[in-house]
Coordinates of C-alpha atoms in Angstrom, one line a residue:
M1 CA -159.0 -84.2 -222.5
L2 CA -158.8 -81.9 -219.5
G3 CA -159.2 -84.8 -217.1
G4 CA -156.2 -86.4 -218.9
V5 CA -154.1 -83.3 -218.3
G6 CA -155.0 -83.6 -214.6
R7 CA -153.7 -87.1 -214.7
V8 CA -150.4 -85.9 -216.1
E9 CA -150.2 -83.3 -213.4
R10 CA -150.7 -85.9 -210.7
V11 CA -148.0 -88.1 -212.2
C12 CA -145.6 -85.2 -212.3
R13 CA -146.4 -84.2 -208.7
R14 CA -145.9 -87.7 -207.4
G15 CA -142.5 -87.9 -209.2
A16 CA -141.5 -84.5 -207.9
E17 CA -142.5 -85.3 -204.3
R18 CA -140.3 -88.3 -204.3
G19 CA -137.2 -86.2 -205.1
A20 CA -134.9 -85.8 -208.0
Q21 CA -131.4 -87.3 -208.4
L22 CA -129.7 -87.3 -211.8
T23 CA -129.8 -90.9 -213.0
D24 CA -130.8 -92.9 -216.0
R25 CA -132.3 -95.7 -214.0
G26 CA -135.8 -96.6 -215.1
A27 CA -135.4 -94.9 -218.4
S28 CA -137.3 -97.4 -220.5
H29 CA -140.3 -97.6 -218.1
G30 CA -140.5 -93.8 -217.8
L31 CA -140.4 -93.1 -221.5
L32 CA -143.0 -95.8 -222.3
E33 CA -145.3 -94.4 -219.6
L34 CA -145.1 -90.8 -220.7
R35 CA -145.4 -91.7 -224.4
A36 CA -148.5 -93.7 -223.5
L37 CA -150.0 -90.7 -221.8
R38 CA -149.4 -88.5 -224.8
R39 CA -150.9 -91.1 -227.2
Q40 CA -153.9 -91.5 -224.9
L41 CA -154.6 -87.8 -224.4
L42 CA -154.1 -86.9 -228.0
G43 CA -156.3 -89.7 -229.3
R44 CA -153.4 -91.8 -230.7
G45 CA -154.0 -95.0 -228.9
P46 CA -156.0 -96.9 -226.2
E47 CA -156.0 -95.9 -222.6
P48 CA -153.3 -97.8 -220.7
A49 CA -154.7 -100.6 -218.6
R50 CA -152.7 -99.3 -215.6
L51 CA -150.7 -96.1 -215.0
P52 CA -148.8 -96.3 -211.8
G53 CA -147.4 -93.2 -210.2
A54 CA -144.3 -92.3 -212.0
R55 CA -141.1 -92.8 -210.0
A56 CA -138.9 -89.7 -209.8
A57 CA -136.2 -91.6 -211.7
D58 CA -138.7 -92.5 -214.5
V59 CA -139.8 -88.8 -214.9
R60 CA -136.2 -87.7 -214.9
A61 CA -135.2 -90.2 -217.5
A62 CA -137.9 -88.9 -219.7
S63 CA -136.0 -85.6 -220.0
A64 CA -133.7 -87.3 -222.4
D65 CA -136.7 -87.6 -224.7
S66 CA -137.7 -84.0 -224.5
G67 CA -135.9 -83.0 -227.6
R68 CA -138.4 -84.8 -229.8
G69 CA -141.0 -85.8 -227.3
G70 CA -142.1 -83.4 -224.5
G71 CA -139.9 -80.6 -225.7
A72 CA -141.1 -81.0 -229.3
Q73 CA -144.7 -81.0 -228.1
V74 CA -144.3 -77.4 -226.9
S75 CA -143.2 -76.1 -230.3
A76 CA -145.9 -78.2 -232.0
N77 CA -148.7 -76.8 -229.8
L78 CA -147.5 -73.2 -230.1
H79 CA -148.8 -73.5 -233.7
R80 CA -152.3 -74.2 -232.5
A81 CA -152.7 -72.0 -229.4
G82 CA -156.4 -71.9 -229.9
R83 CA -156.7 -75.6 -229.0
R84 CA -156.3 -75.1 -225.3
P85 CA -156.3 -78.7 -224.0
A86 CA -153.7 -79.9 -226.5
F87 CA -151.7 -76.7 -225.9
A88 CA -151.9 -77.2 -222.1
L89 CA -150.7 -80.8 -222.5
G90 CA -147.7 -79.7 -224.6
L91 CA -146.7 -77.0 -222.1
L92 CA -147.3 -79.4 -219.2
A93 CA -145.1 -81.9 -220.9
V94 CA -142.1 -79.6 -221.2
T95 CA -142.6 -78.3 -217.7
C96 CA -142.9 -81.8 -216.3
I97 CA -140.2 -83.4 -218.4
S98 CA -137.7 -80.6 -218.3
A99 CA -138.2 -79.1 -214.9
A100 CA -139.3 -82.1 -212.8
S101 CA -136.7 -84.3 -214.4
F102 CA -133.9 -82.4 -212.8
L103 CA -135.4 -79.9 -210.5
A104 CA -138.5 -81.7 -209.3
T105 CA -139.9 -78.5 -207.7
A106 CA -143.6 -78.4 -206.8
Q107 CA -143.9 -75.0 -208.5
S108 CA -142.7 -76.2 -211.9
A109 CA -143.4 -79.9 -212.0
G110 CA -147.2 -79.9 -212.1
D111 CA -148.1 -76.5 -213.5
A112 CA -148.7 -75.7 -217.2
F113 CA -147.7 -72.3 -218.4
S114 CA -150.1 -69.4 -217.7
A115 CA -151.6 -67.4 -220.6
S116 CA -149.1 -64.6 -220.0
E117 CA -146.2 -67.1 -220.0
R118 CA -147.4 -68.6 -223.3
T119 CA -147.7 -65.1 -224.8
A120 CA -144.3 -64.2 -223.6
L121 CA -142.7 -67.3 -224.9
R122 CA -144.2 -66.8 -228.4
H123 CA -143.1 -63.2 -228.4
G124 CA -139.5 -64.0 -227.6
E125 CA -139.5 -63.0 -223.9
L126 CA -137.8 -64.9 -221.2
V127 CA -140.1 -67.0 -219.0
Q128 CA -138.6 -67.7 -215.6
R129 CA -139.6 -69.8 -212.6
P130 CA -137.2 -69.3 -209.8
S131 CA -137.0 -72.0 -207.2
S132 CA -135.3 -72.9 -203.9
R133 CA -135.3 -76.2 -202.0
R134 CA -133.6 -78.2 -199.4
E135 CA -132.6 -81.7 -200.4
A136 CA -130.2 -84.3 -198.9
G137 CA -128.5 -81.7 -196.7
F138 CA -128.1 -79.2 -199.5
N139 CA -129.8 -75.8 -199.9
Y140 CA -130.5 -75.4 -203.6
L141 CA -131.2 -72.2 -205.5
G142 CA -132.1 -72.0 -209.2
G143 CA -135.2 -72.8 -211.2
T144 CA -136.2 -73.1 -214.9
S145 CA -136.3 -70.7 -217.7
W146 CA -137.5 -70.7 -221.4
L147 CA -136.9 -68.5 -224.4
R148 CA -137.6 -68.4 -228.1
V149 CA -134.4 -67.9 -230.0
R150 CA -134.8 -66.7 -233.6
A151 CA -132.3 -69.1 -235.1
P152 CA -132.5 -72.7 -236.5
I153 CA -132.1 -75.4 -234.0
E154 CA -129.0 -76.9 -235.7
R155 CA -127.2 -73.6 -235.2
V156 CA -128.3 -73.2 -231.6
W157 CA -127.3 -76.7 -230.8
Q158 CA -123.8 -76.2 -232.3
T159 CA -123.4 -73.2 -230.1
V160 CA -124.5 -74.7 -226.8
R161 CA -122.6 -77.9 -227.5
D162 CA -119.3 -76.1 -227.9
P163 CA -117.5 -75.7 -224.6
S164 CA -115.6 -72.6 -225.9
T165 CA -118.9 -70.7 -225.8
Y166 CA -119.6 -71.5 -222.2
P167 CA -118.0 -68.3 -220.8
R168 CA -120.3 -66.2 -223.1
L169 CA -123.4 -68.3 -222.2
I170 CA -123.0 -68.7 -218.4
P171 CA -122.7 -65.4 -216.4
S172 CA -119.5 -65.0 -214.3
L173 CA -117.9 -68.0 -215.9
T174 CA -114.4 -66.9 -216.9
S175 CA -112.8 -70.2 -218.0
V176 CA -113.6 -73.7 -219.0
R177 CA -111.3 -76.6 -219.7
V178 CA -112.2 -80.0 -221.1
V179 CA -110.5 -82.6 -219.0
S180 CA -111.7 -85.6 -220.9
E181 CA -114.2 -86.4 -223.5
G182 CA -115.8 -89.7 -224.6
E183 CA -118.9 -91.0 -226.3
G184 CA -121.9 -89.2 -225.0
G185 CA -120.2 -86.8 -222.6
R186 CA -117.3 -84.9 -221.2
L187 CA -115.7 -83.9 -218.0
V188 CA -115.0 -80.1 -217.8
H189 CA -113.3 -77.8 -215.2
M190 CA -115.1 -74.5 -214.8
E191 CA -114.1 -71.3 -212.9
H192 CA -116.4 -68.4 -212.0
R193 CA -115.1 -65.0 -211.0
H194 CA -116.8 -61.9 -209.8
S195 CA -115.1 -59.0 -208.1
F196 CA -112.4 -60.6 -205.9
A197 CA -114.1 -63.9 -205.4
T198 CA -113.6 -67.1 -207.5
A199 CA -115.3 -70.5 -207.5
S200 CA -114.2 -73.5 -209.5
Y201 CA -115.4 -77.1 -209.8
F202 CA -115.6 -80.1 -212.2
A203 CA -118.8 -81.0 -213.9
N204 CA -119.8 -84.2 -215.7
V205 CA -121.7 -83.3 -218.9
R206 CA -123.9 -85.7 -220.8
I207 CA -124.7 -84.9 -224.4
D208 CA -127.5 -86.4 -226.6
D209 CA -127.1 -85.0 -230.1
E210 CA -130.1 -86.8 -231.5
R211 CA -132.5 -85.2 -229.0
R212 CA -130.5 -82.0 -228.6
H213 CA -130.4 -82.4 -224.9
M214 CA -127.5 -81.8 -222.5
S215 CA -127.3 -82.4 -218.7
F216 CA -124.6 -81.7 -216.2
E217 CA -123.8 -82.4 -212.6
L218 CA -121.1 -81.2 -210.3
D219 CA -118.5 -83.9 -209.7
R220 CA -118.2 -84.0 -205.9
S221 CA -115.3 -86.6 -206.1
R222 CA -113.0 -83.8 -207.3
P223 CA -112.1 -80.4 -205.8
H224 CA -115.1 -78.1 -205.7
D225 CA -115.9 -74.7 -204.2
L226 CA -119.6 -75.2 -204.7
R227 CA -121.3 -77.8 -202.5
A228 CA -123.5 -79.3 -205.2
G229 CA -125.2 -78.6 -208.5
R230 CA -127.0 -80.1 -211.5
G231 CA -129.1 -79.0 -214.5
F232 CA -130.0 -79.3 -218.1
I233 CA -130.5 -77.5 -221.4
T234 CA -132.9 -78.8 -224.0
L235 CA -133.7 -77.4 -227.5
S236 CA -136.9 -77.9 -229.5
P237 CA -137.8 -76.4 -232.9
Y238 CA -140.6 -73.8 -233.4
R239 CA -141.5 -72.3 -236.8
G240 CA -137.9 -72.2 -237.9
D241 CA -136.7 -70.9 -234.6
T242 CA -135.7 -72.6 -231.4
I243 CA -137.1 -72.8 -227.9
V244 CA -134.4 -73.1 -225.3
A245 CA -135.3 -74.8 -222.0
W246 CA -132.8 -74.4 -219.2
G247 CA -132.9 -75.6 -215.6
I248 CA -130.4 -75.5 -212.8
L249 CA -130.1 -76.1 -209.0
A250 CA -127.0 -75.2 -207.1
D251 CA -125.8 -75.0 -203.5
I252 CA -122.9 -72.5 -203.5
G253 CA -122.3 -72.8 -199.8
G254 CA -121.7 -69.9 -197.5
G255 CA -118.8 -67.6 -196.7
M256 CA -117.2 -65.3 -199.2
V257 CA -118.7 -67.1 -202.2
M258 CA -122.2 -66.5 -201.0
Q259 CA -121.5 -62.9 -199.9
V260 CA -120.2 -62.0 -203.4
F261 CA -122.3 -64.1 -205.7
G262 CA -125.4 -64.4 -203.6
P263 CA -127.2 -61.1 -204.6
F264 CA -127.0 -62.0 -208.3
L265 CA -127.6 -65.7 -208.2
H266 CA -131.2 -66.1 -209.4
D267 CA -130.8 -63.6 -212.1
W268 CA -127.6 -65.1 -213.3
M269 CA -128.7 -68.7 -213.1
L270 CA -131.9 -68.2 -215.2
K271 CA -130.6 -65.8 -217.9
V272 CA -128.7 -68.5 -219.8
P273 CA -131.3 -68.7 -222.6
R274 CA -131.0 -65.0 -223.1
C275 CA -127.2 -65.4 -223.4
V276 CA -127.7 -68.1 -225.9
R277 CA -129.9 -65.7 -228.0
S278 CA -127.2 -63.0 -227.7
E279 CA -124.7 -65.5 -229.1
V280 CA -126.7 -66.6 -232.1
E281 CA -128.9 -63.6 -233.0
P282 CA -126.8 -60.9 -234.8
D283 CA -129.0 -58.0 -233.5
A284 CA -129.8 -59.3 -230.0
E285 CA -128.9 -57.3 -226.9
P286 CA -126.0 -58.5 -224.9
C287 CA -127.1 -60.7 -222.0

């Protein structure tokens, strides 16, 4: 069992090392590969005859399955924390599928949660893994964060799916406008403001209601004050509550935007799950 977890780690690391671009290419192969790993390590099927190193696109595509696959595995394994190998596999699955799929950082992609992180997550504390990286000429800041929200998953999903709530969920966001909307996604215009500085951009948002998964990417073909950005939010149920997984990477450029927003970036970027909790829990502290 532990050796199997090591195999998952190696697959995740190889996917992370080859970089992460938001794409759905290779989705079928990636999902089959990761499902086969779960079946094998949990005793639900024979060992695959061959397990090639997961391409980054394959691992990324699997994030769409995290709502009932990797993401759901976290909530399932939180019920049986005493079974360390299975619990480690579940935590590794959400870290690999959620973080590596969009962020592909070495820190998050191959590491299961520590004991303190597991305890914090169960007790409703925010678990954060800040990250920075250089990719394709961009200098990204961001990371991944997780939080248990004491509300049913259907209610939380309605909240994060509604664009009118974005200014209350995303720090410094002052306005959001839906430009167009179609099956499975929408194009939105977003504007951030802090002190005397503003930054606006368009983002393509993809929505998977069945898996309660949403991803977004800055549309560089339209006017944008940030250089690049992408991320995701995924929900999974846990004992009547919801675990919110959030990941983001952004290059906000330099100049005035960096001078004003820079000192707060990591804190703002990773506190979104806490803002989700403030929105849906009546007695929660403001984020």
